[in-house]
Coordinates of C-alpha atoms in Angstrom, one line a residue:
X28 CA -126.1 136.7 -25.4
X29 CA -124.3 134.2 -28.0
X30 CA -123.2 130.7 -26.0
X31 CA -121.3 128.5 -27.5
X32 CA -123.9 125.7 -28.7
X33 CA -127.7 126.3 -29.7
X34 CA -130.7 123.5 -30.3
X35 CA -129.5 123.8 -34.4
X36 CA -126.0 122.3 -32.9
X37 CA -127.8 120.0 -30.7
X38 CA -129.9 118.8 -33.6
X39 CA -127.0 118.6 -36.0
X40 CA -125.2 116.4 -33.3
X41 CA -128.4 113.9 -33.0
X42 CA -128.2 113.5 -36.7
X43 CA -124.3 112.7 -36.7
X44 CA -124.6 110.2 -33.8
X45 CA -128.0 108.0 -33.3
X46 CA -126.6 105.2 -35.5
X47 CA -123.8 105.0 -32.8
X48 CA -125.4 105.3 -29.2
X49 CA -128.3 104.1 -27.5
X50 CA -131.8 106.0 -27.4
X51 CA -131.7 104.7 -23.5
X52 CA -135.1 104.0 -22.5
X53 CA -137.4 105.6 -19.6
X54 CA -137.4 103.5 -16.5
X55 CA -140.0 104.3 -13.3
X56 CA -139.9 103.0 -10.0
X57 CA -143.2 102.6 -8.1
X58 CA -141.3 103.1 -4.8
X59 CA -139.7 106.2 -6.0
X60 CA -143.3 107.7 -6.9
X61 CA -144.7 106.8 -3.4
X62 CA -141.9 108.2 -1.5
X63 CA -142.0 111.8 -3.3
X64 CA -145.5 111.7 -4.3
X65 CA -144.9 112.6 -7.7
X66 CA -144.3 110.8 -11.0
X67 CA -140.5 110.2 -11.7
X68 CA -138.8 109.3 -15.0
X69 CA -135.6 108.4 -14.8
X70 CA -133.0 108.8 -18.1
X71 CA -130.6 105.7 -17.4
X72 CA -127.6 106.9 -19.3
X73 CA -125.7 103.7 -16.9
X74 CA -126.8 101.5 -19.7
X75 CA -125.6 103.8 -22.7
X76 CA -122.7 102.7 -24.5
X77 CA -119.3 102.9 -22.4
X78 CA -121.4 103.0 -19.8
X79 CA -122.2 106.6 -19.2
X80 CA -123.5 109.7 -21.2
X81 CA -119.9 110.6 -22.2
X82 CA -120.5 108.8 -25.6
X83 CA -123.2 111.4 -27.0
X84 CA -120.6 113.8 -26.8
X85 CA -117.4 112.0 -27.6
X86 CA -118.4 110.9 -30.8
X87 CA -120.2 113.5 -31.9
X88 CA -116.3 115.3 -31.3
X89 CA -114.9 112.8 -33.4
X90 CA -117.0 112.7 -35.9
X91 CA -117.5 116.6 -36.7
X92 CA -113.2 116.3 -36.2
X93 CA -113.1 114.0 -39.2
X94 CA -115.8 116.1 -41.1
X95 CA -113.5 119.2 -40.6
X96 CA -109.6 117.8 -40.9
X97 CA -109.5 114.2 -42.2
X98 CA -105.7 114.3 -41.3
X99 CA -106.0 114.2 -37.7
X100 CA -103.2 112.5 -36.5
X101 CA -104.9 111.3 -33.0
X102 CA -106.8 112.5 -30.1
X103 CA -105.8 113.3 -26.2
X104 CA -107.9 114.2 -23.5
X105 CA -108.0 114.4 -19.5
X106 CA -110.9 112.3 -17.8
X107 CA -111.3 110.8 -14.4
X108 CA -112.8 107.6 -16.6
X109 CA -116.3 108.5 -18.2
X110 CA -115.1 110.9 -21.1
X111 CA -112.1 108.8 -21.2
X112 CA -113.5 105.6 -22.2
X113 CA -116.2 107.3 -24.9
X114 CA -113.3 109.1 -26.3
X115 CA -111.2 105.8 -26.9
X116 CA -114.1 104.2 -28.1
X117 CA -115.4 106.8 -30.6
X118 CA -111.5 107.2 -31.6
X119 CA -111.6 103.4 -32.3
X120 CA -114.9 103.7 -34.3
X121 CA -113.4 106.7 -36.4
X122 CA -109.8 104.9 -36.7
X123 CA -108.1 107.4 -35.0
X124 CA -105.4 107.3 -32.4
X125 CA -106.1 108.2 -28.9
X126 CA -104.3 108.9 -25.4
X127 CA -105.8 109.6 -21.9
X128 CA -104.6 111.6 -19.3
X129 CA -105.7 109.7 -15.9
X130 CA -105.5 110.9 -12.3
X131 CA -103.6 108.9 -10.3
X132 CA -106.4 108.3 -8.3
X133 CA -109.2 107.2 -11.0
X134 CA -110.9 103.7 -10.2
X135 CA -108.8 101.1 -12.0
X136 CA -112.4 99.9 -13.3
X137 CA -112.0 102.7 -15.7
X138 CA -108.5 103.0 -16.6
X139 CA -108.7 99.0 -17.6
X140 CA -111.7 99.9 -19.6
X141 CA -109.5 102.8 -21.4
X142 CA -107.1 100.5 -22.4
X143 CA -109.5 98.0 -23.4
X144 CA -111.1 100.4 -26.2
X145 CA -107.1 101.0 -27.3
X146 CA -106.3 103.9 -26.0
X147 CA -102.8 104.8 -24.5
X148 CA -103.2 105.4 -20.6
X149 CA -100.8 108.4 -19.0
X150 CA -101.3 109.1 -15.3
X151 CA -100.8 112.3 -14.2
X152 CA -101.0 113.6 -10.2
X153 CA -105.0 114.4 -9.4
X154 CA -105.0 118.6 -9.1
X155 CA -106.4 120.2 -12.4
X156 CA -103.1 122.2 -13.0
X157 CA -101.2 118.4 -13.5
X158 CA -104.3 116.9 -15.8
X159 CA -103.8 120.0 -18.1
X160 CA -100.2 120.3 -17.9
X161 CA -99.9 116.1 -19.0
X162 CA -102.4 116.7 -21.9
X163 CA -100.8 119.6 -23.1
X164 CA -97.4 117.8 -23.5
X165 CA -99.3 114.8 -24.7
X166 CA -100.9 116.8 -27.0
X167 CA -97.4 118.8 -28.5
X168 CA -95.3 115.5 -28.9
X169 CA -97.7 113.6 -30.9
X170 CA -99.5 116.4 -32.6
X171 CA -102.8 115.6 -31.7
X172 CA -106.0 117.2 -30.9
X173 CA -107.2 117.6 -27.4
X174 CA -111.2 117.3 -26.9
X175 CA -111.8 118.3 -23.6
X176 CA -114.6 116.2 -21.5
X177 CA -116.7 119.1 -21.0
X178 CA -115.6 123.1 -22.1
X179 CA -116.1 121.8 -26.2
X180 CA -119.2 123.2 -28.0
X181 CA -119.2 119.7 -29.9
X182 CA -119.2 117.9 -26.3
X183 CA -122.2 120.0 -24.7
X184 CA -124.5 119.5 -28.1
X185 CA -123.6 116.1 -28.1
X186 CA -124.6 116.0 -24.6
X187 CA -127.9 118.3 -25.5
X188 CA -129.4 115.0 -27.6
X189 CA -130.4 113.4 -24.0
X190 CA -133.1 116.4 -23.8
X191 CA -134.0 115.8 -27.4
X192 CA -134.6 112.0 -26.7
X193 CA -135.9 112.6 -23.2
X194 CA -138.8 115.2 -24.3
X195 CA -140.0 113.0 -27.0
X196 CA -140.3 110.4 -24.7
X197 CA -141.9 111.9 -21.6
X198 CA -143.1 115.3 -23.3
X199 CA -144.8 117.0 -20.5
X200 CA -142.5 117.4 -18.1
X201 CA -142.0 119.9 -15.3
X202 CA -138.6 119.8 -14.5
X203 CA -135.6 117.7 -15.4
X204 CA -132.8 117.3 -12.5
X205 CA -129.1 116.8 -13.8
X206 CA -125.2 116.7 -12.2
X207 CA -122.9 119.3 -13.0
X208 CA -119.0 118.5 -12.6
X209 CA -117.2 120.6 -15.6
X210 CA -120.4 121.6 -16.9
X211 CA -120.5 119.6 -20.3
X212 CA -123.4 117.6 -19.4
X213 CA -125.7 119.6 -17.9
X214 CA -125.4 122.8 -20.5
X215 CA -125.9 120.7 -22.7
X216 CA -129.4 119.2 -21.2
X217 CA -130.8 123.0 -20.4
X218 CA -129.7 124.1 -23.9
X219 CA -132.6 122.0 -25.4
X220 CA -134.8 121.6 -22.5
X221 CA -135.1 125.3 -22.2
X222 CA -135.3 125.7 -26.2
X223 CA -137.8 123.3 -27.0
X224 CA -140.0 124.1 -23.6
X225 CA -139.4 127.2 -22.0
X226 CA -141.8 126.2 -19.1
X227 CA -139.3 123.1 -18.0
X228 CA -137.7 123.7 -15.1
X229 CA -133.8 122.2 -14.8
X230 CA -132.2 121.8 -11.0
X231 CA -128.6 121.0 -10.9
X232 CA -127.3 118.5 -8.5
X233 CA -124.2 119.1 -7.2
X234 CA -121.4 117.4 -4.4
X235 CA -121.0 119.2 -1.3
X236 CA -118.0 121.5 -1.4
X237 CA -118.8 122.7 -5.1
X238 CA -120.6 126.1 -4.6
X239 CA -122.2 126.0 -7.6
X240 CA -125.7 127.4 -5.6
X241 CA -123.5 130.4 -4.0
X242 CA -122.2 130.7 -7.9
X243 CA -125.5 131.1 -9.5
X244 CA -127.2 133.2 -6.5
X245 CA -124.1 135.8 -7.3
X246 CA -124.4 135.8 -10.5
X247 CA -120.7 135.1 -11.2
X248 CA -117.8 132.8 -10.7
X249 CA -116.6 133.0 -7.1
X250 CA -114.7 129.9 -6.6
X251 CA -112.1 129.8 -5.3
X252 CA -108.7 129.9 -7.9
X253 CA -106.0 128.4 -8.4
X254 CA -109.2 125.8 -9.6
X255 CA -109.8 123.4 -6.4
X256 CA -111.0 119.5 -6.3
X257 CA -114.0 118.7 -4.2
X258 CA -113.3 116.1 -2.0
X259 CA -116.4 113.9 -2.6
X260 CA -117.2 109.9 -3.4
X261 CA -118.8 110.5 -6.6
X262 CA -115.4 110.6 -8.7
X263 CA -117.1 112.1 -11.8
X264 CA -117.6 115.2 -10.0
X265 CA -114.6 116.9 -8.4
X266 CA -114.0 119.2 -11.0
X267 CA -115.3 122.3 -8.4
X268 CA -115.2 125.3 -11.1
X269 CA -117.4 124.9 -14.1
X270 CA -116.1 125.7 -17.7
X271 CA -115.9 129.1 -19.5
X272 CA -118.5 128.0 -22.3
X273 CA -120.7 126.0 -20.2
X274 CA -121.1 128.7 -16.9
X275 CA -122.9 131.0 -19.3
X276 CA -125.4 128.4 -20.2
X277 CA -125.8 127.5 -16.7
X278 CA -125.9 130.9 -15.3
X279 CA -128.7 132.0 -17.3
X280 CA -130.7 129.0 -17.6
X281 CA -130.6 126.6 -14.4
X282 CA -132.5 127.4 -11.4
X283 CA -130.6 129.5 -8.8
X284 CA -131.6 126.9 -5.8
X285 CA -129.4 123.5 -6.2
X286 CA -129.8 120.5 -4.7
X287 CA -126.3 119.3 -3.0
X288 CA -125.8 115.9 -1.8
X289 CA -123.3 114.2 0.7
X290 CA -121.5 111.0 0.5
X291 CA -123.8 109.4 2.8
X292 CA -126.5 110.3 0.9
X293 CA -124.8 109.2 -2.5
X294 CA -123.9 105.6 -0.9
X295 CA -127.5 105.3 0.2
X296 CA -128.6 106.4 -3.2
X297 CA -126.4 103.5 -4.8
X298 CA -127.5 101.3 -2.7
X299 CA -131.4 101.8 -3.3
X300 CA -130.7 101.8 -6.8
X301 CA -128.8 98.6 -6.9
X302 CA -131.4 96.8 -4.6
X303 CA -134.5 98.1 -5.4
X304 CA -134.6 99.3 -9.3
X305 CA -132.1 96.8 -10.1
X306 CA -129.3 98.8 -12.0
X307 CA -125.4 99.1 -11.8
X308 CA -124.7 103.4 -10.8
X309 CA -121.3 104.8 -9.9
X310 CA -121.5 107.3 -7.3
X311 CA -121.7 109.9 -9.8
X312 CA -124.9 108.5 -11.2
X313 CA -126.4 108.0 -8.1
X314 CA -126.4 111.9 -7.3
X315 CA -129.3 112.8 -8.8
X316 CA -131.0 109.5 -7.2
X317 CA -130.0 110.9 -3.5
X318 CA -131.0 114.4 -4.4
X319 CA -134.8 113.2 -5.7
X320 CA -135.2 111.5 -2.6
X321 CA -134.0 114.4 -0.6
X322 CA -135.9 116.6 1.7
X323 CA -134.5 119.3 -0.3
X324 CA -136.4 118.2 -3.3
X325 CA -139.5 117.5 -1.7
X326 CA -139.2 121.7 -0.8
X327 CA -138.6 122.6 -4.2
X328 CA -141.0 120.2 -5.6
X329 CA -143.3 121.9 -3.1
X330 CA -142.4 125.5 -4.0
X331 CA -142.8 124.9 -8.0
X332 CA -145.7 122.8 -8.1
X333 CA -143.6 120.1 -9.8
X334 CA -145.4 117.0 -10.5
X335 CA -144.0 115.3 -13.4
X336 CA -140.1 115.0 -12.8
X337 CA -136.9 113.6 -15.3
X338 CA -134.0 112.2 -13.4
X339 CA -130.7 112.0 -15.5
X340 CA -128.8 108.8 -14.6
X341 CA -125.4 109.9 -15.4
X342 CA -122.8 106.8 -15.1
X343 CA -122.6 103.0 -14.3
X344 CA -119.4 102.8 -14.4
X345 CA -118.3 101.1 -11.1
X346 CA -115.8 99.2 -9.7
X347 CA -117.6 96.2 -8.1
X348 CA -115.0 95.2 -5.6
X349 CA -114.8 98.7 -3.7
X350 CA -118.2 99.6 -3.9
X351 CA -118.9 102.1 -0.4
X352 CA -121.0 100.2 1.9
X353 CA -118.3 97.4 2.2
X354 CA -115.5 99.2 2.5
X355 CA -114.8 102.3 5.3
X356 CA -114.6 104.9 3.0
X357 CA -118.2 106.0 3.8
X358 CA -120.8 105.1 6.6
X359 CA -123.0 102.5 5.6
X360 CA -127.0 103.2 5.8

C-alpha cells in the first residue's frame, strides 16, 4: 500500500530542517528504571524549540511551501497551541504571514505564545466542525495556505526526524511508546522506526475516551461521526478521530494493544516528572510518562520481552498558574 510519506520524505525533511530545531538529547531516570525494571530513554521534545515537537514539522511545511510557490501570501492553521506556536514561528523564520485558529478553550499560555511569535490569533467555539469552518474562511479572505497540525505528508515526515535522531542515539531499541491525537506525530515516528528497524516495536498512548485500541483491533475507523472531542486534561489530545493519511500508517504499523491513560494518571505523571526528573511537561507530554509507569506496560513489556524502551516527551508547554494538583480540575495524588 502507498501512504502518504516514506523514510526518503523523512530524510528529505531532516535535511531541510536540522539547522532550525534541536537534536533534543536522551535523558534517563534511575527511578524510572527501578520501578519498571527495564532501561528507559526518554526523547524530551518539552525542551525543543516552541516547546514541543510541533516545530519538526511546521518548518519543514514552510520550508518545502517556499521551495514549491515563493508567492505564498501567508499561512493559517487550527491548533489547540503546540502546532500553533511552531507554525508562527517557522512563518516568522520564512517571512511569511500567519493566522491561528484557537479554541475557545486553549490555555492562554499558548495563545500569548502565538501572538508572541506574530501570528494573528482568531478563536473559534472548541468542536472540530467550528476549528475547520474558521480556518476555511480564514484561509479564503486572505488567500492563504492552510497546513494542517497533523493530516500533511510534510507535517508527519517532519515529525518522522524524532525516529531518525532517536535510533542514532539509542540504536537498539525494543520498542518506542508515542501519543496519538490527530495522528501527525505518531505516523510520523513508526514511518521510520518501522523502516529503518523492522524489529522495533511502537505502542501508542492514547486519553481515555479515544478508541483508538477498538480502532486498530477492527481494523477500521469506527468512531463515532460527526468527529467527537475527548474530554480529557491533556489538551493536545482531544482530537478523538485520527487523520485520513495518518490512520493508514497507524493501522498497519502500531501495535494493536494501546496503552490508555486517565487524568489521574496524567496529573500524577506531571507531577513525578516535575519533581523527580526535573522538567516542565504539559499534560499532553506527560501521557506517555503515566503510561510507562502503568501496570498496563509492565504487561506488555512482559508479553514482548521488552527491555530497552524510548519514551517520546511530546510538549512542555504549560501554563504554570493552573497546573492540576492545585486546582480541582483533577484529584490530586
Amino acid at each position: 500500500m502507498a501512504y502518504a510519506i516514506d523514510l526518503a520524505a523523512i530524510r528529505a525533511a531532516h535535511e531541510r530542517i536540522q539547522h532550525l530545531v534541536h537534536r533534543t538529547a536522551i535523558a534517563t531516570s534511575q527511578t524510572v528504571n527501578q520501578r519498571t525494571g527495564l532501561e528507559i530513554f526518554f526523547k524530551p521534545e518539552n525542551t525543543q524549540k516552541t516547546g514541543a515537537f510541533k516545530i519538526r514539522g511546521a518548518t519543514n511545511s514552510v520550508l518545502h511551501l517556499k521551495e514549491t510557490d515563493p508567492a505564498c501570501k501567508g499561512v493559517v492553521t487550527h491548533s489547540s497551541g503546540n502546532h500553533g506556536q511552531a507554525l508562527s514561528y517557522a512563518a516568522r523564520s520564512a517571512g511569511l504571514p500567519c493566522t491561528i485558529v484557537v479554541p475557545e478553550n486553549a490555555p492562554a499560555v499558548k495563545a500569548a505564545a502565538i501572538r508572541g511569535y506574530g501570528a494573528d490569533v482568531v478563536y473559534c467555539k472548541q468542536t472540530p466542525q467550528s476549528r475547520q469552518e474558521t480556518c476555511d474562511e480564514v484561509k479564503t479572505r486572505l488567500g492563504y495556505v492552510h497546513i494542517p497540525s497533523y493530516d500533511y505528508p510534510d507535517v508527519m515526515a517532519g515529525q518522522g526526524t524524532i525516529s531518525l535522531e532517536l535510533l542514532d542515539q539509542v540504536p537498539d531499541l525494543d520498542a518506542i511508546l508515542v501519543a496519538v491525537s490527530g495522528g501527525g506525530l505518531s505516523s510520523g515516528v513508526i514511518m521510520a522506526a518501522k523502516s529503518l528497524r523492522p524489529s522495533i516495536k511502537v505502542f501508542i498512548v492514547e486519553p481515555k475516551g479515544k478508541m483508538l485500541q477498538e480502532c486498530l483491533q477492527a481494523g477500521e475507523r469506527i468512531w463515532p461521526n460527526p468527529p467527537q472531542s475527548v474530554d480529557t486534561l491533556a489538551d493536545g489530545m482531544r482530537t478523538q478521530q485520527m487523520g485520513h493519511l495518518t490512520w493508514p500508517i497507524i493501522r498497519d504499523m502500531a501495535e494493536k494493544s494501546t496503552i490508555a491513560v486517565d487524568d489521574q494518571q496524567i496529573t500524577a505523571a506531571m507531577k513525578f516528572t516535575f519533581e523527580r526528573m526535573k522538567m516542565v511537561v504539559e499534560p499532553s507530554g506527560a501521557t506517555t510518562i503515566a503510561a510507562v509507569l502503568s501496570d498496563r506496560f509492565q504487561e506488555l513489556a512482559k508479553e514482548h520481552s521488552l527491555k530497552r524502551v524510548a519514551v517520546i516527551i511530546s510538549g512542555g508547554n504549560v501554563d504554570l498558574d493552573d497546573l492540576p494538583w492545585c486546582s480541582n480540575k483533577t484529584p490530586s495524588t
